[in-house]
Amino acid sequence: MSAPTTERPATPAPPSPGLSPTELMRWSWRQLTSMRTALLLLLLLALASVPGSVIPQSNIAAGDVSRWKEDHPTLAPVYERLGLFSVYDSPWFSAIYLLLMVSLVGCIIPRTLVYARALRTPPPPAPRNLVRLPSYVAVESDEAPEVLLERARTVLKRRRYKVVNGSGAISAERGYLREAGNLLFHISVIVVLLGFAYGQLFGYKGGAIVMVGNGFSNSLTQYDDFAPGSFFDPADLPPVSLTVDDFQAEFLEEGPQRGQPVDFGADVTYTEAPGEPSKPFRLEVNKPLILDGVSVFLVGHGYAPVVTVEDGNGDIAYSGPVVFLPQDSSFASFGVLKVPDAQPEQLGFDGMFFPTYSFSMDRGPFSVFPDALNPAMSLLAYSGDLGMDDGAPQSVFELDTDRMEKLEKPDGSDFRLDMSPGRTVELPDGLGKVTFDGWQRWVKVQVSDSPGKGVALAGVVLALVGLMGSLFIRRRRAWVRVTSRSGRSYVEVGGLDRSTVAEGLDDEVRSLARAVVPGATLDTGDGTGTASADAEVDGSVSER
Amino acid sequence: MSTEDFAGFSDQAIMFAGIVFVLAMLAHLAEWASSIARPAQSVARATVAAGGGTSVDEPASAGEVSGDDAQRRALRIETAGRIGIALTVVATALLLAGLVARSFASEPARVPWGNMYEFTLTGALGVAVIYLSLLSRLKLRWMGLFVTGFLVVVLMLANLTLEQAAGPLVPALHSYWLVVHVGAAILATGAFAVGALASVVFLIKERLQRSGSSRASGVLEMLPAADALDRLAYRLHAVGFPLWTFAALIAGPIWAEYAWGSYWNWDPKEVWAFITWVVYAAYLHARATAGWKGRAAAILALIGFATLLFNFVGINFFFGGGSMHSYA
Ligand code: HEM
């Protein structure tokens, strides 16, 4: 990773026919670790990342994936086979970044060796003709050559050049850290990826809905969704438990953004392990509870209407809160209630909960405000077989109505339970009655652990440091030669920039000359007639 | 002052910022108009030499070419250019004041980037700040007309299509890391935008140079030469890239870790920030690869900027609720 001038050819020559296997191997390796291949792989990686942002991804939005599959029945199997629902761990995506990694390692190792050698190599002796260098200044002085050279040495050293003496001239070089920065950057990229991969493999992430007033303990059965890394062992879940004591949500009550959330937070009490003392904590968005090996985040909240269902026999078949999921920013929420214990027939309900109910002819029922100012619930009722007995897992947010019948009014229209808290509705055909007792709030917590995040963070920070070095440190060589000409000393200073973009070199060379020969007047570059517009834009007016 | 006062002040300051940017654009237009009227050769020198904004005496040397008349014109160009820059400074200050006031237009005070409108304004501020702060270092004055023109268009679009009254932030946006993350992203965007401009002009000039067209005289002659533009573009991208690295790959993940419990979620906005990063990394590689230097590299830089813009506006339009970042 040195200046392009000293770089090996960007693309190795194609293999001549009739290569031996080892030669072919060596050729492929050189091909893979060439700069051009790195460039193409980078572009390929960018391209390969695109589909994952367009197509829903199963490890991020599983619900969207199944909806997408339903909407596109013909495409879905094809996409499935191509791994398009989990792009970022698909074989082809992995192939690209693994190749990039190999190429990167193949790039770093030889260049580190080259760099180590370069560090030990002294700056080359002064070329015979300093005038040929990109930047050059000559001044005359009355001082002795030895004095001038000695001063030049001090000046260059003060400017952090590495200095070597020649005969009647000195060579100097600085900016060795540029290449070190570049190496550090590329090595850090590997470190970041290792940290990231470690977290993906050994970490986990799960979500759980917890009713306000209830508790949660960190075991697999308590999760609504759980995404472990490939090597994560559920037995390793730390035995943390917590209780959600209280929850407050505050919304803007007026103004154009009425209803926008201002703040929400939950007061919890947690214990790190059974038998440990319990401690209070205020859980808010952006304020997670961070414990050893587990972090708890508040990621959402919603309503759970409390409902009591009396069945046809007059027995209480269900009583308690039912989690409804918010559908929009006003918290109109959808939910399902299954009552498998109801006799003589099982009962099922689905419908909406509106925290601040309102109605208009064109929208139907809706919620005008996310806080529960005027709660109401509107459900449809079904009777029959809930289909829960065959043991197949069912989502608690979906009602399988294949073997159920929708309850109807005598005129044949849907029997709808429109209720406000405290109301009881009698179901037709003596199937029972439903009471809307009130409502509770629930919070959604996300519990996760991403080990290796410290490594990844350290990696990116080092990468940034290396990058800055690589981009902003200038690699320069300078030579000073002093010759005696008819009793006076003739001081020549020449400079060469080895960075991708050279500028400020002339200023540097001029200021070096001024430092070596104090009081020397140097032409500032105007009126030399050679200063072209372009050169001035670049700030490098050359002086010959 | 009440929050309403702040909101009112903010709206006015932003409106005036727009007006002053228009005036600045007109001043730069006058600068160009005077320049075009002159023989191409001396024009190039005068504009460019004055580009640093520090050298008053330099245009005089160009004056030798055609005497007094040219000298007076050079002075006129110089004056118009300086007025343009002064007005840009004023407009930028107004925009800044407007955005700061907007922060206080809600209880509690907050950063002025809670929605697309504020985001776009802050982005415009980023471009203006980067342009002004690198103006003399990188001799960017020839860009004045482009930059002010661009800002005028952006401010107009923001006011016509995105305007939203001030209000508090949604809770997910309450975080210092948000300030750091968006602040760095905005500055990076500014550097990339100005860099993209340099790359576009480079491509045009390089094309004309290659075709040896005589049309290269006139307006284009006033712009820096192709290789200088190429180096300028590189330097701007070299400023933008570390800023972007910090914004998208350090501050962003740290904030995400606090807000959502995992530092990288492959959310569309994150994916596109990553794509942008990779494309710009490819640009930096391209500049060091024989055969990709110059034209191909410049095209890569523009692709990078396109991905950035897409992330800025496209994600919110096309992905809507699909992105966790779609608070706007
Ligand atoms: C994950 C993959 C990679 C990323 C993100 C990356 C990123 C970068 C960046 C941002 C730079 C700019 C720094 C500068 O200009 O000095 C750079 C420079 C460089 N990279 Fe990479 N790189 C990657 C892989 C590779 C590979 C595989 C190679 C080897 C073929 C390579 C060789 C180089 C070299 C030689 C330079 C210095 C160019 C110069 O002198 O200007 N990189 N890289």
GROMACS .gro file of C-alpha atoms in nm, chain A residues 4 7 10 35-36 38-40 42-43 45-46 49-50 52-54 60 88 93 178 185-186 189 195-196 205 252 256-257 260-264 285-288 290 295 297-299 446 448 450 452-453 456-457 460-461 464 467-468 471-472 474 500-503 526 531 533-534 536-539, chain B residues 44-45 48-49 58 115 138-139 164-175 224-225 227-228 231 234-235 238-239 241-242 245-246 249-250 254-255 257-268 271-272 274-275 277-279 281-293 300 319:
model
  142
    4PRO     CA    1   0.109   0.425  -0.685
    7GLU     CA    2   0.318  -0.024  -0.667
   10ALA     CA    3  -0.245  -0.329  -1.100
   35MET     CA    4  -0.583  -0.387  -0.648
   36ARG     CA    5  -0.823  -0.419  -0.940
   38ALA     CA    6  -1.020  -0.559  -0.459
   39LEU     CA    7  -1.196  -0.277  -0.640
   40LEU     CA    8  -1.429  -0.510  -0.826
   42LEU     CA    9  -1.590  -0.389  -0.327
   43LEU     CA   10  -1.830  -0.286  -0.602
   45LEU     CA   11  -2.031  -0.617  -0.228
   46ALA     CA   12  -2.216  -0.287  -0.266
   49SER     CA   13  -2.623  -0.550  -0.046
   50VAL     CA   14  -2.902  -0.389  -0.246
   52GLY     CA   15  -3.165  -0.706   0.113
   53SER     CA   16  -3.289  -0.350   0.145
   54VAL     CA   17  -3.573  -0.405  -0.100
   60ILE     CA   18  -3.551  -0.873   1.063
   88TYR     CA   19  -2.681  -1.119   0.453
   93PHE     CA   20  -2.312  -1.279  -0.012
  178ARG     CA   21   0.112   0.707   0.602
  185PHE     CA   22  -0.689   0.058   0.839
  186HIS     CA   23  -0.697  -0.262   0.636
  189VAL     CA   24  -1.138  -0.393   0.870
  195GLY     CA   25  -1.597  -0.894   1.606
  196PHE     CA   26  -1.916  -0.868   1.407
  205LYS     CA   27  -3.181  -1.136   2.052
  252LEU     CA   28  -4.831   1.588   2.255
  256PRO     CA   29  -4.999   2.021   1.454
  257GLN     CA   30  -4.806   1.715   1.577
  260GLN     CA   31  -4.679   1.234   1.860
  261PRO     CA   32  -4.509   1.056   2.149
  262VAL     CA   33  -4.302   1.280   2.372
  263ASP     CA   34  -4.167   1.028   2.613
  264PHE     CA   35  -4.232   0.686   2.744
  285VAL     CA   36  -3.597   0.430   2.490
  286ASN     CA   37  -3.224   0.496   2.454
  287LYS     CA   38  -3.174   0.403   2.819
  288PRO     CA   39  -3.134   0.027   2.831
  290ILE     CA   40  -2.720  -0.321   3.076
  295SER     CA   41  -2.911  -0.596   2.791
  297PHE     CA   42  -3.431  -0.248   2.596
  298LEU     CA   43  -3.772  -0.093   2.591
  299VAL     CA   44  -3.876  -0.107   2.228
  446GLN     CA   45  -3.597  -0.668   2.374
  448SER     CA   46  -3.012  -0.928   2.371
  450SER     CA   47  -2.393  -0.913   2.127
  452GLY     CA   48  -1.764  -0.903   2.052
  453LYS     CA   49  -1.912  -0.559   2.017
  456ALA     CA   50  -1.590  -0.440   1.661
  457LEU     CA   51  -1.596  -0.092   1.814
  460VAL     CA   52  -1.374   0.074   1.364
  461VAL     CA   53  -1.208   0.333   1.582
  464LEU     CA   54  -1.069   0.552   1.144
  467LEU     CA   55  -0.763   0.599   0.761
  468MET     CA   56  -0.684   0.953   0.871
  471LEU     CA   57  -0.533   1.000   0.383
  472PHE     CA   58  -0.370   1.300   0.543
  474ARG     CA   59   0.215   1.333   0.337
  500THR     CA   60  -0.143   1.029  -0.413
  501VAL     CA   61  -0.214   1.397  -0.414
  502ALA     CA   62   0.085   1.620  -0.390
  503GLU     CA   63   0.040   1.970  -0.282
  526ASP     CA   64   0.451   3.545  -0.936
  531ALA     CA   65   0.281   2.977  -1.338
  533ALA     CA   66  -0.372   2.884  -1.395
  534ASP     CA   67  -0.391   2.515  -1.314
  536GLU     CA   68  -0.215   2.799  -0.902
  537VAL     CA   69  -0.538   2.623  -0.831
  538ASP     CA   70  -0.335   2.339  -0.702
  539GLY     CA   71  -0.122   2.567  -0.495
  588ALA     CA   72  -0.887   3.211  -1.661
  589ARG     CA   73  -0.601   3.367  -1.479
  592VAL     CA   74  -0.856   3.148  -1.068
  593ALA     CA   75  -0.594   3.364  -0.911
  602GLU     CA   76  -0.276   3.908  -0.866
  659ASN     CA   77  -3.819   1.528   1.007
  682LEU     CA   78  -0.892   2.447  -0.160
  683LYS     CA   79  -0.958   2.763  -0.366
  708GLN     CA   80  -4.352   2.097   0.862
  709ALA     CA   81  -4.426   2.296   1.172
  710ALA     CA   82  -4.186   2.266   1.461
  711GLY     CA   83  -4.253   2.005   1.727
  712PRO     CA   84  -4.073   1.773   1.966
  713LEU     CA   85  -3.885   1.462   1.867
  714VAL     CA   86  -4.015   1.111   1.889
  715PRO     CA   87  -3.855   0.936   2.188
  716ALA     CA   88  -3.624   0.719   1.978
  717LEU     CA   89  -3.446   1.036   1.872
  718HIS     CA   90  -3.363   1.154   2.225
  719SER     CA   91  -2.996   1.080   2.239
  768PRO     CA   92  -0.975   2.487  -1.323
  769ALA     CA   93  -0.807   2.237  -1.553
  771ASP     CA   94  -0.622   1.733  -1.348
  772ALA     CA   95  -0.655   2.007  -1.087
  775ARG     CA   96  -0.712   1.631  -0.734
  778TYR     CA   97  -1.007   1.358  -0.434
  779ARG     CA   98  -0.928   1.595  -0.149
  782ALA     CA   99  -1.083   1.240   0.145
  783VAL     CA  100  -1.245   1.483   0.388
  785PHE     CA  101  -1.484   0.963   0.379
  786PRO     CA  102  -1.353   0.963   0.738
  789THR     CA  103  -1.697   0.638   0.840
  790PHE     CA  104  -1.745   0.799   1.176
  793LEU     CA  105  -2.004   0.305   1.111
  794ILE     CA  106  -1.925   0.438   1.459
  798ILE     CA  107  -2.354   0.316   1.898
  799TRP     CA  108  -2.684   0.500   1.887
  801GLU     CA  109  -2.722  -0.015   2.022
  802TYR     CA  110  -2.883   0.216   2.276
  803ALA     CA  111  -3.208   0.263   2.092
  804TRP     CA  112  -3.280  -0.081   1.953
  805GLY     CA  113  -3.054  -0.314   2.136
  806SER     CA  114  -2.831  -0.415   1.849
  807TYR     CA  115  -2.572  -0.209   1.678
  808TRP     CA  116  -2.631  -0.332   1.327
  809ASN     CA  117  -2.977  -0.434   1.209
  810TRP     CA  118  -2.944  -0.444   0.828
  811ASP     CA  119  -3.218  -0.186   0.820
  812PRO     CA  120  -3.255  -0.033   0.470
  815VAL     CA  121  -2.766  -0.098   0.430
  816TRP     CA  122  -2.758   0.206   0.205
  818PHE     CA  123  -2.296   0.086   0.406
  819ILE     CA  124  -2.334   0.077   0.027
  821TRP     CA  125  -1.931   0.370   0.225
  822VAL     CA  126  -1.824   0.076   0.013
  823VAL     CA  127  -1.866   0.272  -0.312
  825ALA     CA  128  -1.393   0.307  -0.057
  826ALA     CA  129  -1.395   0.173  -0.412
  827TYR     CA  130  -1.347   0.528  -0.539
  828LEU     CA  131  -1.038   0.570  -0.324
  829HIS     CA  132  -0.907   0.239  -0.455
  830ALA     CA  133  -0.989   0.335  -0.810
  831ARG     CA  134  -0.774   0.642  -0.780
  832ALA     CA  135  -0.477   0.423  -0.700
  833THR     CA  136  -0.546   0.168  -0.971
  834ALA     CA  137  -0.401   0.215  -1.316
  835GLY     CA  138  -0.676   0.219  -1.574
  836TRP     CA  139  -0.936   0.339  -1.327
  837LYS     CA  140  -0.780   0.673  -1.257
  844LEU     CA  141  -1.759   0.598  -0.911
  863PHE     CA  142  -3.963   0.197   0.201
   0.00000   0.00000   0.00000
